[in-house]
Amino acid sequence: MKFILLALISIAFAAAPTKAKKPIASDLVAESLASDWRQPVLENTLYLDLPAGRVVIELAPEFAPNHVQNIKALSQEKYWDGLAIVRVQDNYVVQWADPNAEKAESKRKLKGAKATLPAEFDVPLLAKIPFTPMPDKDVYAPETGFSNGFSVGRDAKTKRMWLLHCYGAIGAGRDVAPESGGGTELYAVIGHAPRHLDRNTTVVGRVIFGMEYLSSLSRGHGPLGFYDKGEANVPIKGLHLASDVPEKDRVKLEILRTDTPLFKKYIESRRNRVEDWFHFQAGHIDICNVTVPVRKIN
Amino acid sequence: MKFILLALISIAFAAAPTKAKKPIASDLVAESLASDWRQPVLENTLYLDLPAGRVVIELAPEFAPNHVQNIKALSQEKYWDGLAIVRVQDNYVVQWADPNAEKAESKRKLKGAKATLPAEFDVPLLAKIPFTPMPDKDVYAPETGFSNGFSVGRDAKTKRMWLLHCYGAIGAGRDVAPESGGGTELYAVIGHAPRHLDRNTTVVGRVIFGMEYLSSLSRGHGPLGFYDKGEANVPIKGLHLASDVPEKDRVKLEILRTDTPLFKKYIESRRNRVEDWFHFQAGHIDICNVTVPVRKIN
């Protein structure tokens, strides 16, 4: 069988260090120091437990402070436990919600969390937040780069910044009014980055582990990929903060820091691939094609 | 439940015709004429029959003439029937091949088709092929646009053109040598467009229907997403040309033409969304976010 196509792993064996003039991604990761990695903050980490497995989500309080606070409150009052994934639209989004949201008598009641919030489509650009800019022009945003592992758009003129809808981004669903979201319904991007959604919804975080348990779900066949009446919603066993889960039940992860010299080299290693397999170097890269490495520890 | 996020279908009801100044995508499709659509050529259409359903692939003979010819020969000698999907790498590719390709005694034998071919990573730019250019700059290619429904990159300096690795693109796997592909192993893009593969493999076509039967497959957990020993390959029931299938068993499809004034309007409707739901218009669009409409007829 041919080991076709880029090969982050196998190429590490194929390319002798003396041959590659620039480092390749897998070598950079292999040579990284402990200080090149960070552990996600437990209080900003969500576990979405589905029948097939656990999806780990890192929240972004710097980019959606009120939504993140509300999502934490929702998780702590167990708002989502027993609710369901109700929509899987191919090349677009998976979405979870209360299937009875429109039935006054049977819908899930809120305890202290809010049903809706003012939009946080973008926030003031803060210089104190680390930002590693991308080397190439983006199709959609004046400037893009990485802040704390998140892909970010910025506009120096308006002095605003916002999270991008790359693969795995988690956003708050809403109706037509900007202030109709709040976090009770969330979606995850499972296809080509729908960047036209940038600054149209509040992005609250991103999937850092277990993405396959969302992306491989059966597609819904109702309008917009909602599950049809004959199709089964996917039950949510629980959606809890890692800090609320006993230590023995946590997933121990490390994420490559994005504010280091190593990460700049990593971007370049994905931008111009020097592995033997590649005969044409792109010389450019779309930020959504830079996947921040995550590793499971112990 | 909130009908969150763009809504090609529901927005058609929400936006009164008098309100929207520019047409929205669903209105354009609804108002299209019969002449705005075409049927895929049966001799260039492949049916990949999997246990869960049928994937329909349109081949691109203008962009990979020798590979397409060889793939047709392979399908006619039933090369793939009973072989399998052996790799599903999240946010990347699904790949099918002969699981016994490396076992001389049990591997699938070729009859008249070729095992390998010279690469067709790009081809001479032909003015006779219709080309609807995209209005925005692309991150990777000097110029992009649509030719016969396919997303295409072009370079006026080198006078070359090539197919892009957008969602659903079908390419020929290969080893390190450019001439080590040929079509016996094929892959489909199931994630964010891996545009660094452009001009590094021969793209032979794209999925036009049934994409979900590839994108929702369980991910493989071996290196590069190959199914591990404990995981089951997904058997291929058949991979045949539509012209070799009895008419009663064919899927009747129509594809929106990409060489029409309507299609230019369609691109603009996806570039600047005037639906009520959108509060921010992107003003730009990535070619891989323009999905060419396909409809099933009777």
JSON list of N, CA, C and O in Angstrom, two decimals, chain B residues 69-113:
[
{"chain": "B", "resi": 69, "resn": "GLN", "atom": "N", "xyz": [-8.61, 8.26, -18.12]},
{"chain": "B", "resi": 69, "resn": "GLN", "atom": "CA", "xyz": [-8.72, 7.09, -19.01]},
{"chain": "B", "resi": 69, "resn": "GLN", "atom": "C", "xyz": [-8.40, 5.79, -18.26]},
{"chain": "B", "resi": 69, "resn": "GLN", "atom": "O", "xyz": [-9.09, 4.79, -18.40]},
{"chain": "B", "resi": 70, "resn": "ASN", "atom": "N", "xyz": [-7.36, 5.86, -17.45]},
{"chain": "B", "resi": 70, "resn": "ASN", "atom": "CA", "xyz": [-6.95, 4.66, -16.70]},
{"chain": "B", "resi": 70, "resn": "ASN", "atom": "C", "xyz": [-7.97, 4.29, -15.63]},
{"chain": "B", "resi": 70, "resn": "ASN", "atom": "O", "xyz": [-8.25, 3.11, -15.41]},
{"chain": "B", "resi": 71, "resn": "ILE", "atom": "N", "xyz": [-8.54, 5.29, -14.98]},
{"chain": "B", "resi": 71, "resn": "ILE", "atom": "CA", "xyz": [-9.56, 5.02, -13.96]},
{"chain": "B", "resi": 71, "resn": "ILE", "atom": "C", "xyz": [-10.80, 4.38, -14.60]},
{"chain": "B", "resi": 71, "resn": "ILE", "atom": "O", "xyz": [-11.41, 3.47, -14.04]},
{"chain": "B", "resi": 72, "resn": "LYS", "atom": "N", "xyz": [-11.14, 4.83, -15.79]},
{"chain": "B", "resi": 72, "resn": "LYS", "atom": "CA", "xyz": [-12.26, 4.21, -16.51]},
{"chain": "B", "resi": 72, "resn": "LYS", "atom": "C", "xyz": [-11.94, 2.74, -16.82]},
{"chain": "B", "resi": 72, "resn": "LYS", "atom": "O", "xyz": [-12.78, 1.86, -16.65]},
{"chain": "B", "resi": 73, "resn": "ALA", "atom": "N", "xyz": [-10.71, 2.50, -17.27]},
{"chain": "B", "resi": 73, "resn": "ALA", "atom": "CA", "xyz": [-10.30, 1.12, -17.57]},
{"chain": "B", "resi": 73, "resn": "ALA", "atom": "C", "xyz": [-10.34, 0.25, -16.31]},
{"chain": "B", "resi": 73, "resn": "ALA", "atom": "O", "xyz": [-10.82, -0.88, -16.32]},
{"chain": "B", "resi": 74, "resn": "LEU", "atom": "N", "xyz": [-9.84, 0.83, -15.19]},
{"chain": "B", "resi": 74, "resn": "LEU", "atom": "CA", "xyz": [-9.87, 0.09, -13.91]},
{"chain": "B", "resi": 74, "resn": "LEU", "atom": "C", "xyz": [-11.30, -0.24, -13.50]},
{"chain": "B", "resi": 74, "resn": "LEU", "atom": "O", "xyz": [-11.59, -1.37, -13.07]},
{"chain": "B", "resi": 75, "resn": "SER", "atom": "N", "xyz": [-12.19, 0.73, -13.66]},
{"chain": "B", "resi": 75, "resn": "SER", "atom": "CA", "xyz": [-13.59, 0.48, -13.26]},
{"chain": "B", "resi": 75, "resn": "SER", "atom": "C", "xyz": [-14.20, -0.60, -14.15]},
{"chain": "B", "resi": 75, "resn": "SER", "atom": "O", "xyz": [-14.98, -1.43, -13.68]},
{"chain": "B", "resi": 76, "resn": "GLN", "atom": "N", "xyz": [-13.84, -0.60, -15.44]},
{"chain": "B", "resi": 76, "resn": "GLN", "atom": "CA", "xyz": [-14.44, -1.57, -16.36]},
{"chain": "B", "resi": 76, "resn": "GLN", "atom": "C", "xyz": [-13.89, -2.98, -16.17]},
{"chain": "B", "resi": 76, "resn": "GLN", "atom": "O", "xyz": [-14.58, -3.94, -16.48]},
{"chain": "B", "resi": 77, "resn": "GLU", "atom": "N", "xyz": [-12.68, -3.08, -15.65]},
{"chain": "B", "resi": 77, "resn": "GLU", "atom": "CA", "xyz": [-12.21, -4.44, -15.33]},
{"chain": "B", "resi": 77, "resn": "GLU", "atom": "C", "xyz": [-12.53, -4.78, -13.86]},
{"chain": "B", "resi": 77, "resn": "GLU", "atom": "O", "xyz": [-12.04, -5.76, -13.34]},
{"chain": "B", "resi": 78, "resn": "LYS", "atom": "N", "xyz": [-13.38, -3.98, -13.24]},
{"chain": "B", "resi": 78, "resn": "LYS", "atom": "CA", "xyz": [-13.86, -4.22, -11.87]},
{"chain": "B", "resi": 78, "resn": "LYS", "atom": "C", "xyz": [-12.72, -4.33, -10.87]},
{"chain": "B", "resi": 78, "resn": "LYS", "atom": "O", "xyz": [-12.76, -5.12, -9.91]},
{"chain": "B", "resi": 79, "resn": "TYR", "atom": "N", "xyz": [-11.71, -3.53, -11.09]},
{"chain": "B", "resi": 79, "resn": "TYR", "atom": "CA", "xyz": [-10.53, -3.56, -10.24]},
{"chain": "B", "resi": 79, "resn": "TYR", "atom": "C", "xyz": [-10.88, -3.34, -8.77]},
{"chain": "B", "resi": 79, "resn": "TYR", "atom": "O", "xyz": [-10.35, -4.00, -7.88]},
{"chain": "B", "resi": 80, "resn": "TRP", "atom": "N", "xyz": [-11.78, -2.37, -8.50]},
{"chain": "B", "resi": 80, "resn": "TRP", "atom": "CA", "xyz": [-12.01, -1.98, -7.10]},
{"chain": "B", "resi": 80, "resn": "TRP", "atom": "C", "xyz": [-13.07, -2.82, -6.39]},
{"chain": "B", "resi": 80, "resn": "TRP", "atom": "O", "xyz": [-13.18, -2.76, -5.17]},
{"chain": "B", "resi": 81, "resn": "ASP", "atom": "N", "xyz": [-13.89, -3.56, -7.17]},
{"chain": "B", "resi": 81, "resn": "ASP", "atom": "CA", "xyz": [-15.00, -4.28, -6.54]},
{"chain": "B", "resi": 81, "resn": "ASP", "atom": "C", "xyz": [-14.46, -5.28, -5.50]},
{"chain": "B", "resi": 81, "resn": "ASP", "atom": "O", "xyz": [-13.65, -6.15, -5.83]},
{"chain": "B", "resi": 82, "resn": "GLY", "atom": "N", "xyz": [-14.91, -5.13, -4.28]},
{"chain": "B", "resi": 82, "resn": "GLY", "atom": "CA", "xyz": [-14.44, -6.01, -3.21]},
{"chain": "B", "resi": 82, "resn": "GLY", "atom": "C", "xyz": [-13.19, -5.50, -2.50]},
{"chain": "B", "resi": 82, "resn": "GLY", "atom": "O", "xyz": [-12.77, -6.08, -1.51]},
{"chain": "B", "resi": 83, "resn": "LEU", "atom": "N", "xyz": [-12.57, -4.43, -3.02]},
{"chain": "B", "resi": 83, "resn": "LEU", "atom": "CA", "xyz": [-11.47, -3.80, -2.29]},
{"chain": "B", "resi": 83, "resn": "LEU", "atom": "C", "xyz": [-12.08, -2.91, -1.19]},
{"chain": "B", "resi": 83, "resn": "LEU", "atom": "O", "xyz": [-13.25, -3.08, -0.86]},
{"chain": "B", "resi": 84, "resn": "ALA", "atom": "N", "xyz": [-11.33, -1.95, -0.66]},
{"chain": "B", "resi": 84, "resn": "ALA", "atom": "CA", "xyz": [-11.85, -1.30, 0.56]},
{"chain": "B", "resi": 84, "resn": "ALA", "atom": "C", "xyz": [-11.30, 0.10, 0.79]},
{"chain": "B", "resi": 84, "resn": "ALA", "atom": "O", "xyz": [-10.24, 0.46, 0.29]},
{"chain": "B", "resi": 85, "resn": "ILE", "atom": "N", "xyz": [-12.07, 0.84, 1.58]},
{"chain": "B", "resi": 85, "resn": "ILE", "atom": "CA", "xyz": [-11.56, 2.08, 2.16]},
{"chain": "B", "resi": 85, "resn": "ILE", "atom": "C", "xyz": [-10.67, 1.68, 3.32]},
{"chain": "B", "resi": 85, "resn": "ILE", "atom": "O", "xyz": [-11.09, 0.96, 4.23]},
{"chain": "B", "resi": 86, "resn": "VAL", "atom": "N", "xyz": [-9.42, 2.14, 3.25]},
{"chain": "B", "resi": 86, "resn": "VAL", "atom": "CA", "xyz": [-8.42, 1.67, 4.21]},
{"chain": "B", "resi": 86, "resn": "VAL", "atom": "C", "xyz": [-7.92, 2.80, 5.11]},
{"chain": "B", "resi": 86, "resn": "VAL", "atom": "O", "xyz": [-7.18, 2.56, 6.07]},
{"chain": "B", "resi": 87, "resn": "ARG", "atom": "N", "xyz": [-8.32, 4.02, 4.80]},
{"chain": "B", "resi": 87, "resn": "ARG", "atom": "CA", "xyz": [-7.79, 5.17, 5.55]},
{"chain": "B", "resi": 87, "resn": "ARG", "atom": "C", "xyz": [-8.87, 6.25, 5.66]},
{"chain": "B", "resi": 87, "resn": "ARG", "atom": "O", "xyz": [-9.47, 6.64, 4.66]},
{"chain": "B", "resi": 88, "resn": "VAL", "atom": "N", "xyz": [-9.08, 6.75, 6.87]},
{"chain": "B", "resi": 88, "resn": "VAL", "atom": "CA", "xyz": [-9.96, 7.90, 7.09]},
{"chain": "B", "resi": 88, "resn": "VAL", "atom": "C", "xyz": [-9.27, 8.79, 8.12]},
{"chain": "B", "resi": 88, "resn": "VAL", "atom": "O", "xyz": [-9.29, 8.50, 9.33]},
{"chain": "B", "resi": 89, "resn": "GLN", "atom": "N", "xyz": [-8.62, 9.82, 7.65]},
{"chain": "B", "resi": 89, "resn": "GLN", "atom": "CA", "xyz": [-7.88, 10.73, 8.53]},
{"chain": "B", "resi": 89, "resn": "GLN", "atom": "C", "xyz": [-8.71, 11.99, 8.74]},
{"chain": "B", "resi": 89, "resn": "GLN", "atom": "O", "xyz": [-9.06, 12.68, 7.77]},
{"chain": "B", "resi": 90, "resn": "ASP", "atom": "N", "xyz": [-9.02, 12.29, 9.99]},
{"chain": "B", "resi": 90, "resn": "ASP", "atom": "CA", "xyz": [-9.91, 13.40, 10.28]},
{"chain": "B", "resi": 90, "resn": "ASP", "atom": "C", "xyz": [-9.37, 14.72, 9.71]},
{"chain": "B", "resi": 90, "resn": "ASP", "atom": "O", "xyz": [-8.17, 14.98, 9.76]},
{"chain": "B", "resi": 91, "resn": "ASN", "atom": "N", "xyz": [-10.29, 15.53, 9.19]},
{"chain": "B", "resi": 91, "resn": "ASN", "atom": "CA", "xyz": [-9.95, 16.84, 8.61]},
{"chain": "B", "resi": 91, "resn": "ASN", "atom": "C", "xyz": [-8.95, 16.71, 7.47]},
{"chain": "B", "resi": 91, "resn": "ASN", "atom": "O", "xyz": [-8.15, 17.61, 7.24]},
{"chain": "B", "resi": 92, "resn": "TYR", "atom": "N", "xyz": [-8.97, 15.57, 6.77]},
{"chain": "B", "resi": 92, "resn": "TYR", "atom": "CA", "xyz": [-7.99, 15.40, 5.71]},
{"chain": "B", "resi": 92, "resn": "TYR", "atom": "C", "xyz": [-8.54, 14.55, 4.56]},
{"chain": "B", "resi": 92, "resn": "TYR", "atom": "O", "xyz": [-9.18, 15.13, 3.67]},
{"chain": "B", "resi": 93, "resn": "VAL", "atom": "N", "xyz": [-8.32, 13.24, 4.59]},
{"chain": "B", "resi": 93, "resn": "VAL", "atom": "CA", "xyz": [-8.75, 12.42, 3.45]},
{"chain": "B", "resi": 93, "resn": "VAL", "atom": "C", "xyz": [-9.32, 11.06, 3.85]},
{"chain": "B", "resi": 93, "resn": "VAL", "atom": "O", "xyz": [-8.97, 10.50, 4.89]},
{"chain": "B", "resi": 94, "resn": "VAL", "atom": "N", "xyz": [-10.19, 10.57, 2.96]},
{"chain": "B", "resi": 94, "resn": "VAL", "atom": "CA", "xyz": [-10.61, 9.16, 2.93]},
{"chain": "B", "resi": 94, "resn": "VAL", "atom": "C", "xyz": [-9.88, 8.55, 1.74]},
{"chain": "B", "resi": 94, "resn": "VAL", "atom": "O", "xyz": [-9.80, 9.18, 0.68]},
{"chain": "B", "resi": 95, "resn": "GLN", "atom": "N", "xyz": [-9.37, 7.35, 1.88]},
{"chain": "B", "resi": 95, "resn": "GLN", "atom": "CA", "xyz": [-8.60, 6.75, 0.79]},
{"chain": "B", "resi": 95, "resn": "GLN", "atom": "C", "xyz": [-8.98, 5.30, 0.59]},
{"chain": "B", "resi": 95, "resn": "GLN", "atom": "O", "xyz": [-9.17, 4.57, 1.56]},
{"chain": "B", "resi": 96, "resn": "TRP", "atom": "N", "xyz": [-9.10, 4.89, -0.66]},
{"chain": "B", "resi": 96, "resn": "TRP", "atom": "CA", "xyz": [-9.40, 3.49, -0.92]},
{"chain": "B", "resi": 96, "resn": "TRP", "atom": "C", "xyz": [-8.32, 2.86, -1.79]},
{"chain": "B", "resi": 96, "resn": "TRP", "atom": "O", "xyz": [-7.68, 3.52, -2.60]},
{"chain": "B", "resi": 97, "resn": "ALA", "atom": "N", "xyz": [-8.15, 1.55, -1.58]},
{"chain": "B", "resi": 97, "resn": "ALA", "atom": "CA", "xyz": [-7.01, 0.85, -2.16]},
{"chain": "B", "resi": 97, "resn": "ALA", "atom": "C", "xyz": [-7.21, -0.65, -2.02]},
{"chain": "B", "resi": 97, "resn": "ALA", "atom": "O", "xyz": [-8.22, -1.11, -1.51]},
{"chain": "B", "resi": 98, "resn": "ASP", "atom": "N", "xyz": [-6.23, -1.38, -2.52]},
{"chain": "B", "resi": 98, "resn": "ASP", "atom": "CA", "xyz": [-6.20, -2.83, -2.33]},
{"chain": "B", "resi": 98, "resn": "ASP", "atom": "C", "xyz": [-5.51, -3.13, -1.01]},
{"chain": "B", "resi": 98, "resn": "ASP", "atom": "O", "xyz": [-4.31, -2.89, -0.86]},
{"chain": "B", "resi": 99, "resn": "PRO", "atom": "N", "xyz": [-6.25, -3.66, -0.02]},
{"chain": "B", "resi": 99, "resn": "PRO", "atom": "CA", "xyz": [-5.60, -3.93, 1.27]},
{"chain": "B", "resi": 99, "resn": "PRO", "atom": "C", "xyz": [-4.45, -4.92, 1.16]},
{"chain": "B", "resi": 99, "resn": "PRO", "atom": "O", "xyz": [-3.58, -4.96, 2.02]},
{"chain": "B", "resi": 100, "resn": "ASN", "atom": "N", "xyz": [-4.44, -5.71, 0.07]},
{"chain": "B", "resi": 100, "resn": "ASN", "atom": "CA", "xyz": [-3.36, -6.68, -0.12]},
{"chain": "B", "resi": 100, "resn": "ASN", "atom": "C", "xyz": [-2.34, -6.23, -1.16]},
{"chain": "B", "resi": 100, "resn": "ASN", "atom": "O", "xyz": [-1.63, -7.05, -1.74]},
{"chain": "B", "resi": 101, "resn": "ALA", "atom": "N", "xyz": [-2.27, -4.92, -1.38]},
{"chain": "B", "resi": 101, "resn": "ALA", "atom": "CA", "xyz": [-1.43, -4.40, -2.47]},
{"chain": "B", "resi": 101, "resn": "ALA", "atom": "C", "xyz": [0.04, -4.82, -2.35]},
{"chain": "B", "resi": 101, "resn": "ALA", "atom": "O", "xyz": [0.75, -4.92, -3.35]},
{"chain": "B", "resi": 102, "resn": "GLU", "atom": "N", "xyz": [0.47, -5.09, -1.13]},
{"chain": "B", "resi": 102, "resn": "GLU", "atom": "CA", "xyz": [1.90, -5.43, -0.95]},
{"chain": "B", "resi": 102, "resn": "GLU", "atom": "C", "xyz": [2.15, -6.94, -0.89]},
{"chain": "B", "resi": 102, "resn": "GLU", "atom": "O", "xyz": [3.28, -7.36, -0.65]},
{"chain": "B", "resi": 103, "resn": "LYS", "atom": "N", "xyz": [1.10, -7.71, -1.09]},
{"chain": "B", "resi": 103, "resn": "LYS", "atom": "CA", "xyz": [1.27, -9.18, -1.08]},
{"chain": "B", "resi": 103, "resn": "LYS", "atom": "C", "xyz": [1.18, -9.68, -2.51]},
{"chain": "B", "resi": 103, "resn": "LYS", "atom": "O", "xyz": [0.09, -9.72, -3.10]},
{"chain": "B", "resi": 104, "resn": "ALA", "atom": "N", "xyz": [2.32, -10.10, -3.05]},
{"chain": "B", "resi": 104, "resn": "ALA", "atom": "CA", "xyz": [2.40, -10.44, -4.47]},
{"chain": "B", "resi": 104, "resn": "ALA", "atom": "C", "xyz": [1.36, -11.49, -4.86]},
{"chain": "B", "resi": 104, "resn": "ALA", "atom": "O", "xyz": [0.76, -11.42, -5.94]},
{"chain": "B", "resi": 105, "resn": "GLU", "atom": "N", "xyz": [1.14, -12.49, -3.97]},
{"chain": "B", "resi": 105, "resn": "GLU", "atom": "CA", "xyz": [0.27, -13.61, -4.36]},
{"chain": "B", "resi": 105, "resn": "GLU", "atom": "C", "xyz": [-1.22, -13.27, -4.29]},
{"chain": "B", "resi": 105, "resn": "GLU", "atom": "O", "xyz": [-2.02, -13.77, -5.06]},
{"chain": "B", "resi": 106, "resn": "SER", "atom": "N", "xyz": [-1.60, -12.39, -3.32]},
{"chain": "B", "resi": 106, "resn": "SER", "atom": "CA", "xyz": [-3.03, -12.16, -3.13]},
{"chain": "B", "resi": 106, "resn": "SER", "atom": "C", "xyz": [-3.51, -10.80, -3.62]},
{"chain": "B", "resi": 106, "resn": "SER", "atom": "O", "xyz": [-4.69, -10.50, -3.53]},
{"chain": "B", "resi": 107, "resn": "LYS", "atom": "N", "xyz": [-2.60, -9.97, -4.13]},
{"chain": "B", "resi": 107, "resn": "LYS", "atom": "CA", "xyz": [-3.06, -8.65, -4.53]},
{"chain": "B", "resi": 107, "resn": "LYS", "atom": "C", "xyz": [-3.91, -8.71, -5.80]},
{"chain": "B", "resi": 107, "resn": "LYS", "atom": "O", "xyz": [-3.82, -9.66, -6.58]},
{"chain": "B", "resi": 108, "resn": "ARG", "atom": "N", "xyz": [-4.76, -7.70, -5.95]},
{"chain": "B", "resi": 108, "resn": "ARG", "atom": "CA", "xyz": [-5.64, -7.62, -7.10]},
{"chain": "B", "resi": 108, "resn": "ARG", "atom": "C", "xyz": [-4.81, -7.48, -8.39]},
{"chain": "B", "resi": 108, "resn": "ARG", "atom": "O", "xyz": [-3.95, -6.60, -8.47]},
{"chain": "B", "resi": 109, "resn": "LYS", "atom": "N", "xyz": [-5.08, -8.33, -9.37]},
{"chain": "B", "resi": 109, "resn": "LYS", "atom": "CA", "xyz": [-4.30, -8.31, -10.61]},
{"chain": "B", "resi": 109, "resn": "LYS", "atom": "C", "xyz": [-4.92, -7.32, -11.60]},
{"chain": "B", "resi": 109, "resn": "LYS", "atom": "O", "xyz": [-6.14, -7.21, -11.71]},
{"chain": "B", "resi": 110, "resn": "LEU", "atom": "N", "xyz": [-4.07, -6.63, -12.33]},
{"chain": "B", "resi": 110, "resn": "LEU", "atom": "CA", "xyz": [-4.53, -5.73, -13.38]},
{"chain": "B", "resi": 110, "resn": "LEU", "atom": "C", "xyz": [-4.72, -6.52, -14.66]},
{"chain": "B", "resi": 110, "resn": "LEU", "atom": "O", "xyz": [-3.96, -7.46, -14.95]},
{"chain": "B", "resi": 111, "resn": "LYS", "atom": "N", "xyz": [-5.74, -6.14, -15.44]},
{"chain": "B", "resi": 111, "resn": "LYS", "atom": "CA", "xyz": [-5.96, -6.80, -16.73]},
{"chain": "B", "resi": 111, "resn": "LYS", "atom": "C", "xyz": [-5.36, -5.92, -17.82]},
{"chain": "B", "resi": 111, "resn": "LYS", "atom": "O", "xyz": [-4.24, -6.15, -18.26]},
{"chain": "B", "resi": 112, "resn": "GLY", "atom": "N", "xyz": [-6.06, -4.87, -18.20]},
{"chain": "B", "resi": 112, "resn": "GLY", "atom": "CA", "xyz": [-5.48, -3.99, -19.23]},
{"chain": "B", "resi": 112, "resn": "GLY", "atom": "C", "xyz": [-5.03, -2.64, -18.69]},
{"chain": "B", "resi": 112, "resn": "GLY", "atom": "O", "xyz": [-4.23, -1.95, -19.30]},
{"chain": "B", "resi": 113, "resn": "ALA", "atom": "N", "xyz": [-5.55, -2.25, -17.51]},
{"chain": "B", "resi": 113, "resn": "ALA", "atom": "CA", "xyz": [-5.23, -0.92, -16.96]},
{"chain": "B", "resi": 113, "resn": "ALA", "atom": "C", "xyz": [-3.79, -0.88, -16.47]},
{"chain": "B", "resi": 113, "resn": "ALA", "atom": "O", "xyz": [-3.16, -1.91, -16.25]}
]
